[in-house]
Amino acid sequence: MKRNLIYLLLVLPLLVLLGSCDDKEEIVFDHELPQFELKENAILLEVIMPQGTSKDDEIYIVGEFNGGEDVAVEQLEWRLEKASNSEVKWGIYLIPSTFKDGKTLADGFYFFSKKNGAERTVKNEDSIHRLDIGIGTRTNVWVNRWESYFEPEDPDEETHDGYVIYVEDNSTWETLSLYAWGDAELGGGWPGIQVTGTKTIGKVTYKYFDTGESFKGLSINLIFNDNGGGKQLEGEGLNITLDRDYYFRITDTSYEEIILSDYEGYTIYIEDATTWGVQNAYGWADGGDITPSWPGIAVTGTKDINGVTYKYIEMGEDLNGKFMNLILNGGTSQAADIPVTLDRDYYFRVTDSGSTEVDPYAPEPEEPEEPGEAHFIYVIDNTDWEGLSLYGYGGAVLGGAWPGLSVTGTKEIDGIVYKYFSIAPENDGKEINLIFNGNGGTVQLPDLPITLNRDYYFTITATGCTELDPPATN
């Protein structure tokens, strides 16, 4: 009896455990929890997306019931909605009365991502779901992979471990460098880092600089420069925080930040110097209107480029590559026709008398320096030297090299004959040291510092030089 009691005590916990296994409880993970309200007249699909699906992606359901991929994609009716309280769940309400040709979800369907392509299985096979469900129901559906998951990596695709500075370089500099100071020093010292590479975005090829992982979040002051050659761009607008990529356009003397646009067409820029005001761009060819009918396309806006305010007209992507005779007009007034092919942006300066194509990024021509004034050094020569020369060094080198200038000529003033040396205008105002010498021989006078801002008169001997007052009659 005692042995049976012990046996019963040992078996009892096992029976309790086995009994508990009969009460099957379904395990529900957080990502499977309902995220959308049921609707009595609609089928609700709650779709669990694979890792890497962007929250701003556009995802569509595709099947025979809605006409297939060519019809359903881009139609709002078939686009899924991102759940607000879930990172992985999206939903869509389907109303069977809108299905085509008597088809249902049981005939098969899949999902299509605008960013990642069609849905695929884990073995990279076509993925088809089939459901026989009715309105007023909620069903979870899993997407295992997107088409992009199986695409081979592009070895030429650029990768960045930090944020990037992109530059549309319209400067004439032979080499572009980027220096930065602030929370850290980019490149470790002046002139900074060299261009990492180039990338074409839309119609523009940018040079770009990788700033690196360690610079993320830092506040820095950018200085674009010609690799330390003495030219640089810095100031307001180049003081940035590296919490994103930046895009700039630069010339030799100016810079501006660029806001990228999805617009892929070409643009007409107008520096408007007319009295009547350019308001439109009209284009025609042999077949008639190329743009909308007269007066054409209205001014889109204004933009400052290199200190000049331009009106600009976005011509539209549908006109890319087309030839036209362009008429910039104000409705009742117009400039003469300009033949153009819209395969690039155009910049015009328009006056009442006509239009001239300009380059807004060309450096301003340097103003020619005002020519200096020529001066003369007059000398009463009381030396016994066989020849007389004049050398100068310091702010200028007279004669290019020793022994310097030869005597230009002689001139009689108030009965005294002077030898004189002509000093070229480019030396006007320069500080130099004169050395009168015996035409490169072994004889010379001590250095004499002067400023070349007037004529000078000297009397010299073999041992010294004395400055004279200018003659009264000269």
Short mmCIF file of C-alpha atoms in Angstrom, two decimals:
data_model
loop_
_atom_site.label_atom_id
_atom_site.label_comp_id
_atom_site.label_asym_id
_atom_site.label_seq_id
_atom_site.Cartn_x
_atom_site.Cartn_y
_atom_site.Cartn_z
CA MET A 1 0.00 0.00 0.00
CA LYS A 2 2.81 2.37 0.85
CA ARG A 3 4.56 1.58 -2.46
CA ASN A 4 1.36 2.41 -4.45
CA LEU A 5 1.03 5.77 -2.66
CA ILE A 6 4.59 6.76 -3.56
CA TYR A 7 3.94 5.77 -7.19
CA LEU A 8 0.79 7.92 -7.26
CA LEU A 9 2.64 10.95 -5.88
CA LEU A 10 5.27 10.62 -8.62
CA VAL A 11 2.78 10.29 -11.46
CA LEU A 12 0.40 13.08 -10.38
CA PRO A 13 2.59 16.07 -11.50
CA LEU A 14 3.10 14.41 -14.88
CA LEU A 15 -0.65 14.05 -15.34
CA VAL A 16 -1.13 17.74 -14.49
CA LEU A 17 1.51 18.71 -17.05
CA LEU A 18 -0.03 16.57 -19.77
CA GLY A 19 -3.43 17.99 -18.99
CA SER A 20 -2.19 21.53 -19.41
CA CYS A 21 -0.97 20.70 -22.94
CA ASP A 22 -4.55 20.15 -24.03
CA ASP A 23 -5.36 23.83 -23.39
CA LYS A 24 -3.71 25.12 -26.57
CA GLU A 25 -3.16 28.89 -26.52
CA GLU A 26 -2.28 30.64 -29.80
CA ILE A 27 0.90 32.72 -29.54
CA VAL A 28 0.46 36.14 -31.19
CA PHE A 29 3.51 38.31 -31.91
CA ASP A 30 3.36 42.09 -31.74
CA HIS A 31 3.72 42.52 -35.50
CA GLU A 32 0.67 40.28 -36.01
CA LEU A 33 -1.65 42.37 -33.84
CA PRO A 34 -4.55 44.13 -35.63
CA GLN A 35 -3.72 47.67 -36.80
CA PHE A 36 -6.81 48.67 -38.78
CA GLU A 37 -10.53 48.72 -37.99
CA LEU A 38 -12.81 46.22 -39.70
CA LYS A 39 -15.35 47.44 -42.25
CA GLU A 40 -18.57 45.53 -42.85
CA ASN A 41 -18.48 46.05 -46.63
CA ALA A 42 -14.78 45.35 -47.23
CA ILE A 43 -12.11 42.67 -47.00
CA LEU A 44 -9.24 43.86 -44.80
CA LEU A 45 -5.75 42.59 -45.59
CA GLU A 46 -3.06 43.47 -43.05
CA VAL A 47 0.27 42.85 -44.74
CA ILE A 48 3.54 42.23 -42.86
CA MET A 49 6.45 43.58 -44.91
CA PRO A 50 10.04 42.29 -45.02
CA GLN A 51 12.92 44.10 -43.38
CA GLY A 52 14.17 47.06 -45.39
CA THR A 53 10.77 48.23 -46.61
CA SER A 54 10.82 52.02 -46.47
CA LYS A 55 7.96 53.71 -44.69
CA ASP A 56 7.59 56.19 -47.56
CA ASP A 57 7.40 53.45 -50.21
CA GLU A 58 4.33 53.02 -52.41
CA ILE A 59 3.07 49.44 -52.31
CA TYR A 60 0.23 48.06 -54.44
CA ILE A 61 -1.78 44.85 -54.51
CA VAL A 62 -1.79 43.22 -57.95
CA GLY A 63 -3.90 40.40 -59.38
CA GLU A 64 -6.30 39.39 -62.11
CA PHE A 65 -9.09 40.89 -60.02
CA ASN A 66 -7.76 44.45 -60.59
CA GLY A 67 -6.28 44.18 -64.09
CA GLY A 68 -2.70 43.25 -63.22
CA GLU A 69 0.46 45.27 -62.66
CA ASP A 70 0.13 47.58 -65.68
CA VAL A 71 -3.29 48.74 -64.50
CA ALA A 72 -3.14 48.59 -60.71
CA VAL A 73 0.20 50.26 -60.01
CA GLU A 74 -0.18 54.05 -59.54
CA GLN A 75 -3.93 53.65 -58.82
CA LEU A 76 -4.75 54.97 -55.36
CA GLU A 77 -7.55 52.39 -55.01
CA TRP A 78 -5.01 49.56 -54.94
CA ARG A 79 -2.30 51.22 -52.85
CA LEU A 80 -1.66 50.01 -49.31
CA GLU A 81 -1.64 52.29 -46.28
CA LYS A 82 1.19 52.27 -43.74
CA ALA A 83 0.00 51.44 -40.20
CA SER A 84 0.71 54.33 -37.85
CA ASN A 85 1.60 52.15 -34.84
CA SER A 86 3.62 49.43 -36.53
CA GLU A 87 6.98 49.49 -38.29
CA VAL A 88 6.19 46.50 -40.50
CA LYS A 89 2.46 46.41 -41.10
CA TRP A 90 0.47 47.90 -43.97
CA GLY A 91 -3.21 47.54 -44.77
CA ILE A 92 -5.73 47.72 -47.58
CA TYR A 93 -9.52 47.54 -47.77
CA LEU A 94 -10.86 45.64 -50.80
CA ILE A 95 -14.45 45.86 -51.99
CA PRO A 96 -15.34 42.75 -54.05
CA SER A 97 -17.92 44.63 -56.12
CA THR A 98 -15.03 46.53 -57.76
CA PHE A 99 -13.22 43.35 -58.86
CA LYS A 100 -12.94 42.83 -62.63
CA ASP A 101 -14.28 40.00 -64.80
CA GLY A 102 -15.64 38.00 -61.88
CA LYS A 103 -12.17 37.39 -60.47
CA THR A 104 -11.48 37.13 -56.73
CA LEU A 105 -8.52 36.87 -54.37
CA ALA A 106 -8.72 33.11 -54.82
CA ASP A 107 -7.47 33.58 -58.40
CA GLY A 108 -4.17 34.83 -57.00
CA PHE A 109 -2.49 38.10 -56.08
CA TYR A 110 0.87 39.55 -55.03
CA PHE A 111 2.31 42.88 -53.89
CA PHE A 112 4.46 45.38 -55.80
CA SER A 113 6.82 47.96 -54.28
CA LYS A 114 7.77 51.04 -56.32
CA LYS A 115 11.18 51.09 -54.66
CA ASN A 116 11.92 47.37 -54.54
CA GLY A 117 9.95 45.71 -57.33
CA ALA A 118 7.63 42.73 -57.22
CA GLU A 119 7.15 40.35 -54.31
CA ARG A 120 9.31 37.17 -54.42
CA THR A 121 9.58 33.96 -52.38
CA VAL A 122 12.64 33.16 -50.27
CA LYS A 123 13.86 31.05 -53.23
CA ASN A 124 13.45 34.00 -55.63
CA GLU A 125 10.37 32.51 -57.29
CA ASP A 126 7.10 34.19 -58.23
CA SER A 127 5.02 34.72 -55.11
CA ILE A 128 1.26 34.20 -55.40
CA HIS A 129 -1.26 34.37 -52.55
CA ARG A 130 -4.72 32.80 -52.82
CA LEU A 131 -7.46 33.58 -50.32
CA ASP A 132 -11.12 32.59 -50.24
CA ILE A 133 -12.46 35.17 -47.79
CA GLY A 134 -15.41 37.52 -47.58
CA ILE A 135 -16.25 41.04 -46.49
CA GLY A 136 -16.07 42.03 -42.84
CA THR A 137 -12.94 39.92 -42.27
CA ARG A 138 -9.32 40.64 -41.36
CA THR A 139 -6.48 38.48 -42.70
CA ASN A 140 -2.73 38.71 -42.11
CA VAL A 141 -0.54 38.22 -45.19
CA TRP A 142 3.27 37.92 -45.17
CA VAL A 143 5.64 39.25 -47.83
CA ASN A 144 8.93 37.33 -47.62
CA ARG A 145 11.19 39.18 -50.06
CA TRP A 146 11.22 41.97 -52.63
CA GLU A 147 12.74 41.65 -56.09
CA SER A 148 15.55 44.05 -55.14
CA TYR A 149 16.76 41.63 -52.45
CA PHE A 150 18.09 39.30 -55.14
CA GLU A 151 19.66 41.92 -57.38
CA PRO A 152 23.49 41.72 -57.46
CA GLU A 153 25.31 44.61 -55.85
CA ASP A 154 26.76 47.13 -58.26
CA PRO A 155 30.53 47.27 -57.68
CA ASP A 156 30.57 50.79 -59.09
CA GLU A 157 27.83 52.05 -56.77
CA GLU A 158 29.16 54.73 -54.49
CA THR A 159 28.97 54.18 -50.75
CA HIS A 160 29.46 56.74 -48.01
CA ASP A 161 30.13 56.22 -44.32
CA GLY A 162 29.12 59.79 -43.49
CA TYR A 163 27.44 62.77 -45.08
CA VAL A 164 28.50 64.18 -48.43
CA ILE A 165 29.16 67.69 -49.78
CA TYR A 166 28.18 67.85 -53.48
CA VAL A 167 29.50 70.74 -55.59
CA GLU A 168 28.43 71.97 -59.02
CA ASP A 169 31.80 73.51 -59.84
CA ASN A 170 31.58 76.46 -62.22
CA SER A 171 34.90 77.92 -61.09
CA THR A 172 37.99 78.18 -63.29
CA TRP A 173 40.19 76.71 -60.57
CA GLU A 174 42.49 73.93 -61.70
CA THR A 175 41.97 71.98 -58.46
CA LEU A 176 39.10 72.22 -55.96
CA SER A 177 39.68 71.48 -52.27
CA LEU A 178 37.41 71.68 -49.23
CA TYR A 179 38.57 72.81 -45.81
CA ALA A 180 36.40 73.09 -42.69
CA TRP A 181 36.94 74.32 -39.15
CA GLY A 182 34.70 74.38 -36.09
CA ASP A 183 33.95 71.30 -34.00
CA ALA A 184 36.68 69.58 -36.01
CA GLU A 185 39.13 70.33 -38.81
CA LEU A 186 38.37 68.65 -42.13
CA GLY A 187 41.47 67.16 -43.72
CA GLY A 188 43.66 67.85 -40.71
CA GLY A 189 44.93 71.16 -42.05
CA TRP A 190 44.83 73.66 -44.89
CA PRO A 191 43.80 73.37 -47.75
CA GLY A 192 41.65 70.44 -46.58
CA ILE A 193 40.48 67.37 -48.50
CA GLN A 194 40.49 66.63 -52.21
CA VAL A 195 37.48 65.71 -54.36
CA THR A 196 36.35 62.13 -53.61
CA GLY A 197 34.63 61.56 -56.95
CA THR A 198 31.91 62.74 -59.32
CA LYS A 199 28.22 61.88 -59.59
CA THR A 200 25.62 62.86 -62.16
CA ILE A 201 22.23 63.74 -60.68
CA GLY A 202 19.62 64.72 -63.25
CA LYS A 203 21.33 67.04 -65.72
CA VAL A 204 24.22 68.06 -63.45
CA THR A 205 27.54 66.34 -62.78
CA TYR A 206 28.66 67.11 -59.22
CA LYS A 207 32.06 66.79 -57.63
CA TYR A 208 31.64 65.41 -54.12
CA PHE A 209 33.55 65.25 -50.85
CA ASP A 210 33.02 62.46 -48.30
CA THR A 211 33.20 63.89 -44.78
CA GLY A 212 33.31 60.55 -42.96
CA GLU A 213 31.53 58.87 -40.08
CA SER A 214 33.39 60.84 -37.39
CA PHE A 215 31.98 64.17 -38.64
CA LYS A 216 28.30 63.22 -38.33
CA GLY A 217 26.41 65.83 -36.31
CA LEU A 218 29.32 68.27 -36.07
CA SER A 219 28.97 72.00 -36.74
CA ILE A 220 31.64 73.21 -39.17
CA ASN A 221 32.48 76.17 -41.38
CA LEU A 222 33.23 75.22 -44.99
CA ILE A 223 35.88 76.92 -47.12
CA PHE A 224 36.04 76.00 -50.80
CA ASN A 225 39.47 76.83 -52.19
CA ASP A 226 41.79 76.37 -55.16
CA ASN A 227 43.96 73.84 -53.31
CA GLY A 228 45.62 76.56 -51.25
CA GLY A 229 46.49 78.75 -54.22
CA GLY A 230 45.11 81.95 -52.71
CA LYS A 231 41.47 81.86 -53.83
CA GLN A 232 38.68 80.76 -51.52
CA LEU A 233 34.96 81.01 -50.73
CA GLU A 234 33.65 81.23 -47.17
CA GLY A 235 30.95 82.98 -45.18
CA GLU A 236 27.26 82.91 -44.37
CA GLY A 237 25.53 79.83 -45.73
CA LEU A 238 28.66 77.70 -45.47
CA ASN A 239 28.32 77.35 -41.70
CA ILE A 240 26.53 74.00 -41.51
CA THR A 241 25.70 71.06 -39.26
CA LEU A 242 26.49 67.70 -40.84
CA ASP A 243 23.14 66.05 -40.24
CA ARG A 244 22.42 65.56 -43.98
CA ASP A 245 24.02 65.77 -47.41
CA TYR A 246 24.54 69.27 -48.85
CA TYR A 247 24.55 70.56 -52.43
CA PHE A 248 26.31 73.77 -53.52
CA ARG A 249 26.97 75.64 -56.75
CA ILE A 250 30.17 77.70 -56.88
CA THR A 251 31.96 80.11 -59.21
CA ASP A 252 35.29 81.88 -58.74
CA THR A 253 33.62 84.52 -56.59
CA SER A 254 30.25 83.19 -55.36
CA TYR A 255 28.45 80.21 -53.88
CA GLU A 256 24.87 79.13 -53.21
CA GLU A 257 23.16 76.12 -51.71
CA ILE A 258 21.09 74.07 -54.14
CA ILE A 259 17.75 72.50 -53.26
CA LEU A 260 17.39 69.41 -55.44
CA SER A 261 14.21 69.16 -57.48
CA ASP A 262 12.45 66.25 -59.18
CA TYR A 263 11.99 68.49 -62.24
CA GLU A 264 13.78 66.85 -65.20
CA GLY A 265 13.03 69.44 -67.88
CA TYR A 266 15.10 72.38 -69.09
CA THR A 267 14.81 76.00 -68.03
CA ILE A 268 15.09 79.40 -69.72
CA TYR A 269 16.70 82.06 -67.49
CA ILE A 270 16.16 85.73 -68.37
CA GLU A 271 18.04 88.78 -67.14
CA ASP A 272 15.22 91.19 -67.95
CA ALA A 273 16.48 94.65 -68.95
CA THR A 274 13.42 95.52 -71.06
CA THR A 275 11.01 98.38 -70.45
CA TRP A 276 8.01 96.12 -71.08
CA GLY A 277 8.91 93.09 -68.92
CA VAL A 278 9.32 89.49 -70.05
CA GLN A 279 6.41 87.42 -68.80
CA ASN A 280 6.26 84.40 -71.12
CA ALA A 281 8.20 82.10 -73.44
CA TYR A 282 6.53 80.99 -76.68
CA GLY A 283 8.03 78.48 -79.10
CA TRP A 284 7.08 77.59 -82.66
CA ALA A 285 8.46 75.56 -85.55
CA ASP A 286 7.31 74.57 -89.04
CA GLY A 287 4.56 72.41 -87.63
CA GLY A 288 3.08 75.25 -85.55
CA ASP A 289 3.06 75.66 -81.78
CA ILE A 290 5.73 73.80 -79.81
CA THR A 291 4.78 75.37 -76.50
CA PRO A 292 1.18 76.08 -75.56
CA SER A 293 -0.35 78.74 -77.82
CA TRP A 294 0.59 82.42 -77.55
CA PRO A 295 1.82 83.90 -75.28
CA GLY A 296 3.23 80.50 -74.24
CA ILE A 297 4.56 79.42 -70.86
CA ALA A 298 4.45 81.94 -68.02
CA VAL A 299 7.43 82.89 -65.86
CA THR A 300 7.89 80.28 -63.11
CA GLY A 301 9.78 82.47 -60.64
CA THR A 302 13.00 84.40 -59.98
CA LYS A 303 16.45 83.29 -58.93
CA ASP A 304 19.63 85.15 -57.97
CA ILE A 305 22.73 83.80 -59.71
CA ASN A 306 26.13 85.36 -59.17
CA GLY A 307 24.57 88.62 -58.00
CA VAL A 308 22.11 88.89 -60.91
CA THR A 309 18.35 88.35 -60.55
CA TYR A 310 16.97 86.14 -63.31
CA LYS A 311 13.40 85.35 -64.18
CA TYR A 312 13.15 81.68 -65.08
CA ILE A 313 10.69 79.61 -67.06
CA GLU A 314 10.50 75.83 -66.64
CA MET A 315 9.70 74.59 -70.14
CA GLY A 316 8.48 71.14 -69.10
CA GLU A 317 9.90 67.65 -69.54
CA ASP A 318 7.72 66.99 -72.61
CA LEU A 319 9.72 69.60 -74.56
CA ASN A 320 13.12 68.02 -73.86
CA GLY A 321 15.15 67.74 -77.06
CA LYS A 322 12.74 69.76 -79.20
CA PHE A 323 13.79 72.53 -81.58
CA MET A 324 11.84 75.78 -81.57
CA ASN A 325 12.01 79.44 -82.42
CA LEU A 326 11.78 80.96 -78.95
CA ILE A 327 9.99 84.27 -78.44
CA LEU A 328 10.40 85.88 -75.03
CA ASN A 329 7.46 88.21 -74.67
CA GLY A 330 5.28 90.32 -72.45
CA GLY A 331 2.06 89.44 -74.24
CA THR A 332 1.87 92.58 -76.38
CA SER A 333 5.63 93.17 -76.71
CA GLN A 334 8.33 90.72 -77.65
CA ALA A 335 12.00 90.13 -78.37
CA ALA A 336 13.19 88.73 -81.68
CA ASP A 337 12.98 84.96 -82.30
CA ILE A 338 15.84 82.86 -80.90
CA PRO A 339 16.41 79.39 -82.43
CA VAL A 340 17.08 76.88 -79.62
CA THR A 341 17.08 73.14 -79.06
CA LEU A 342 15.99 72.26 -75.53
CA ASP A 343 18.84 69.92 -74.67
CA ARG A 344 20.23 72.22 -71.95
CA ASP A 345 19.33 75.26 -69.87
CA TYR A 346 19.64 78.68 -71.53
CA TYR A 347 20.53 82.08 -70.07
CA PHE A 348 19.64 85.30 -71.92
CA ARG A 349 19.96 89.00 -71.29
CA VAL A 350 16.94 90.64 -72.92
CA THR A 351 16.72 94.34 -73.75
CA ASP A 352 14.32 96.34 -75.90
CA SER A 353 16.72 95.89 -78.81
CA GLY A 354 17.29 92.14 -78.60
CA SER A 355 18.48 89.05 -76.72
CA THR A 356 22.02 87.93 -75.98
CA GLU A 357 22.98 84.54 -74.58
CA VAL A 358 25.15 84.90 -71.48
CA ASP A 359 27.12 82.67 -69.14
CA PRO A 360 26.07 83.55 -65.57
CA TYR A 361 28.91 81.55 -64.08
CA ALA A 362 31.75 83.07 -66.10
CA PRO A 363 34.07 85.05 -63.85
CA GLU A 364 33.80 88.80 -64.14
CA PRO A 365 36.56 90.16 -66.39
CA GLU A 366 39.24 91.78 -64.31
CA GLU A 367 39.28 95.53 -64.58
CA PRO A 368 42.50 96.61 -66.28
CA GLU A 369 44.73 98.52 -63.94
CA GLU A 370 45.05 102.19 -64.65
CA PRO A 371 48.45 102.72 -66.27
CA GLY A 372 50.92 104.41 -63.99
CA GLU A 373 52.84 107.55 -64.82
CA ALA A 374 56.27 107.41 -66.43
CA HIS A 375 59.06 109.11 -64.51
CA PHE A 376 62.64 110.19 -65.26
CA ILE A 377 65.89 110.12 -63.32
CA TYR A 378 68.05 113.11 -64.39
CA VAL A 379 71.77 113.01 -63.64
CA ILE A 380 74.60 115.55 -63.84
CA ASP A 381 77.43 113.09 -64.38
CA ASN A 382 80.72 114.28 -62.85
CA THR A 383 82.25 110.81 -62.69
CA ASP A 384 85.13 109.73 -64.85
CA TRP A 385 83.50 106.36 -65.58
CA GLU A 386 83.58 105.08 -69.13
CA GLY A 387 79.88 104.30 -68.97
CA LEU A 388 76.94 105.00 -66.66
CA SER A 389 74.14 102.56 -65.76
CA LEU A 390 71.31 102.64 -63.22
CA TYR A 391 70.25 99.53 -61.34
CA GLY A 392 67.26 99.34 -59.01
CA TYR A 393 65.98 96.57 -56.72
CA GLY A 394 63.21 96.14 -54.15
CA GLY A 395 59.68 96.87 -55.35
CA ALA A 396 60.96 96.55 -58.92
CA VAL A 397 64.14 95.57 -60.74
CA LEU A 398 65.22 98.29 -63.14
CA GLY A 399 66.66 96.90 -66.33
CA GLY A 400 65.76 93.35 -65.38
CA ALA A 401 69.25 92.50 -64.10
CA TRP A 402 72.60 94.00 -63.21
CA PRO A 403 73.93 96.51 -64.24
CA GLY A 404 70.41 97.81 -64.96
CA LEU A 405 69.28 100.56 -67.32
CA SER A 406 71.51 102.27 -69.84
CA VAL A 407 71.26 106.03 -70.31
CA THR A 408 68.13 106.84 -72.33
CA GLY A 409 69.48 110.15 -73.65
CA THR A 410 70.55 113.66 -72.74
CA LYS A 411 68.53 116.80 -72.14
CA GLU A 412 69.58 120.42 -71.64
CA ILE A 413 67.69 122.28 -68.93
CA ASP A 414 68.59 125.89 -67.98
CA GLY A 415 71.91 125.51 -69.75
CA ILE A 416 72.86 122.31 -67.93
CA VAL A 417 73.12 119.01 -69.80
CA TYR A 418 71.59 116.07 -67.94
CA LYS A 419 71.81 112.40 -68.73
CA TYR A 420 68.43 110.79 -68.04
CA PHE A 421 66.92 107.33 -67.48
CA SER A 422 63.27 106.58 -68.44
CA ILE A 423 61.31 104.70 -65.75
CA ALA A 424 58.37 102.66 -67.16
CA PRO A 425 54.79 103.47 -65.96
CA GLU A 426 54.35 100.01 -64.37
CA ASN A 427 56.96 101.01 -61.77
CA ASP A 428 54.99 104.07 -60.69
CA GLY A 429 54.74 104.31 -56.90
CA LYS A 430 57.13 101.49 -56.12
CA GLU A 431 59.83 101.73 -53.49
CA ILE A 432 63.26 100.76 -54.80
CA ASN A 433 66.95 101.14 -54.06
CA LEU A 434 69.01 102.87 -56.78
CA ILE A 435 72.63 102.00 -57.57
CA PHE A 436 74.50 104.20 -60.01
CA ASN A 437 77.35 102.15 -61.45
CA GLY A 438 80.03 102.17 -64.13
CA ASN A 439 78.07 100.01 -66.53
CA GLY A 440 78.73 96.83 -64.58
CA GLY A 441 82.37 97.49 -63.89
CA THR A 442 84.00 97.59 -60.51
CA VAL A 443 82.74 101.04 -59.57
CA GLN A 444 79.38 101.94 -58.05
CA LEU A 445 77.79 104.35 -55.61
CA PRO A 446 76.09 103.34 -52.35
CA ASP A 447 72.43 102.24 -52.47
CA LEU A 448 69.95 105.10 -52.55
CA PRO A 449 66.34 104.36 -51.43
CA ILE A 450 63.59 106.32 -53.21
CA THR A 451 59.88 106.08 -54.10
CA LEU A 452 59.14 106.24 -57.82
CA ASN A 453 56.28 108.72 -57.61
CA ARG A 454 57.98 111.69 -59.33
CA ASP A 455 60.99 112.76 -61.39
CA TYR A 456 64.36 112.96 -59.61
CA TYR A 457 67.46 115.13 -60.22
CA PHE A 458 70.90 114.14 -58.99
CA THR A 459 74.48 115.23 -59.34
CA ILE A 460 76.95 112.38 -58.97
CA THR A 461 80.68 112.02 -58.63
CA ALA A 462 82.80 108.90 -58.40
CA THR A 463 82.31 108.92 -54.65
CA GLY A 464 78.80 110.21 -53.96
CA CYS A 465 75.35 111.33 -55.01
CA THR A 466 73.41 114.47 -54.12
CA GLU A 467 69.75 115.09 -54.88
CA LEU A 468 68.95 118.45 -56.53
CA ASP A 469 65.81 120.54 -56.53
CA PRO A 470 63.92 120.33 -59.83
CA PRO A 471 64.89 123.11 -62.26
CA ALA A 472 62.48 126.03 -62.28
CA THR A 473 61.85 125.87 -66.04
CA ASN A 474 61.30 122.10 -66.35
#
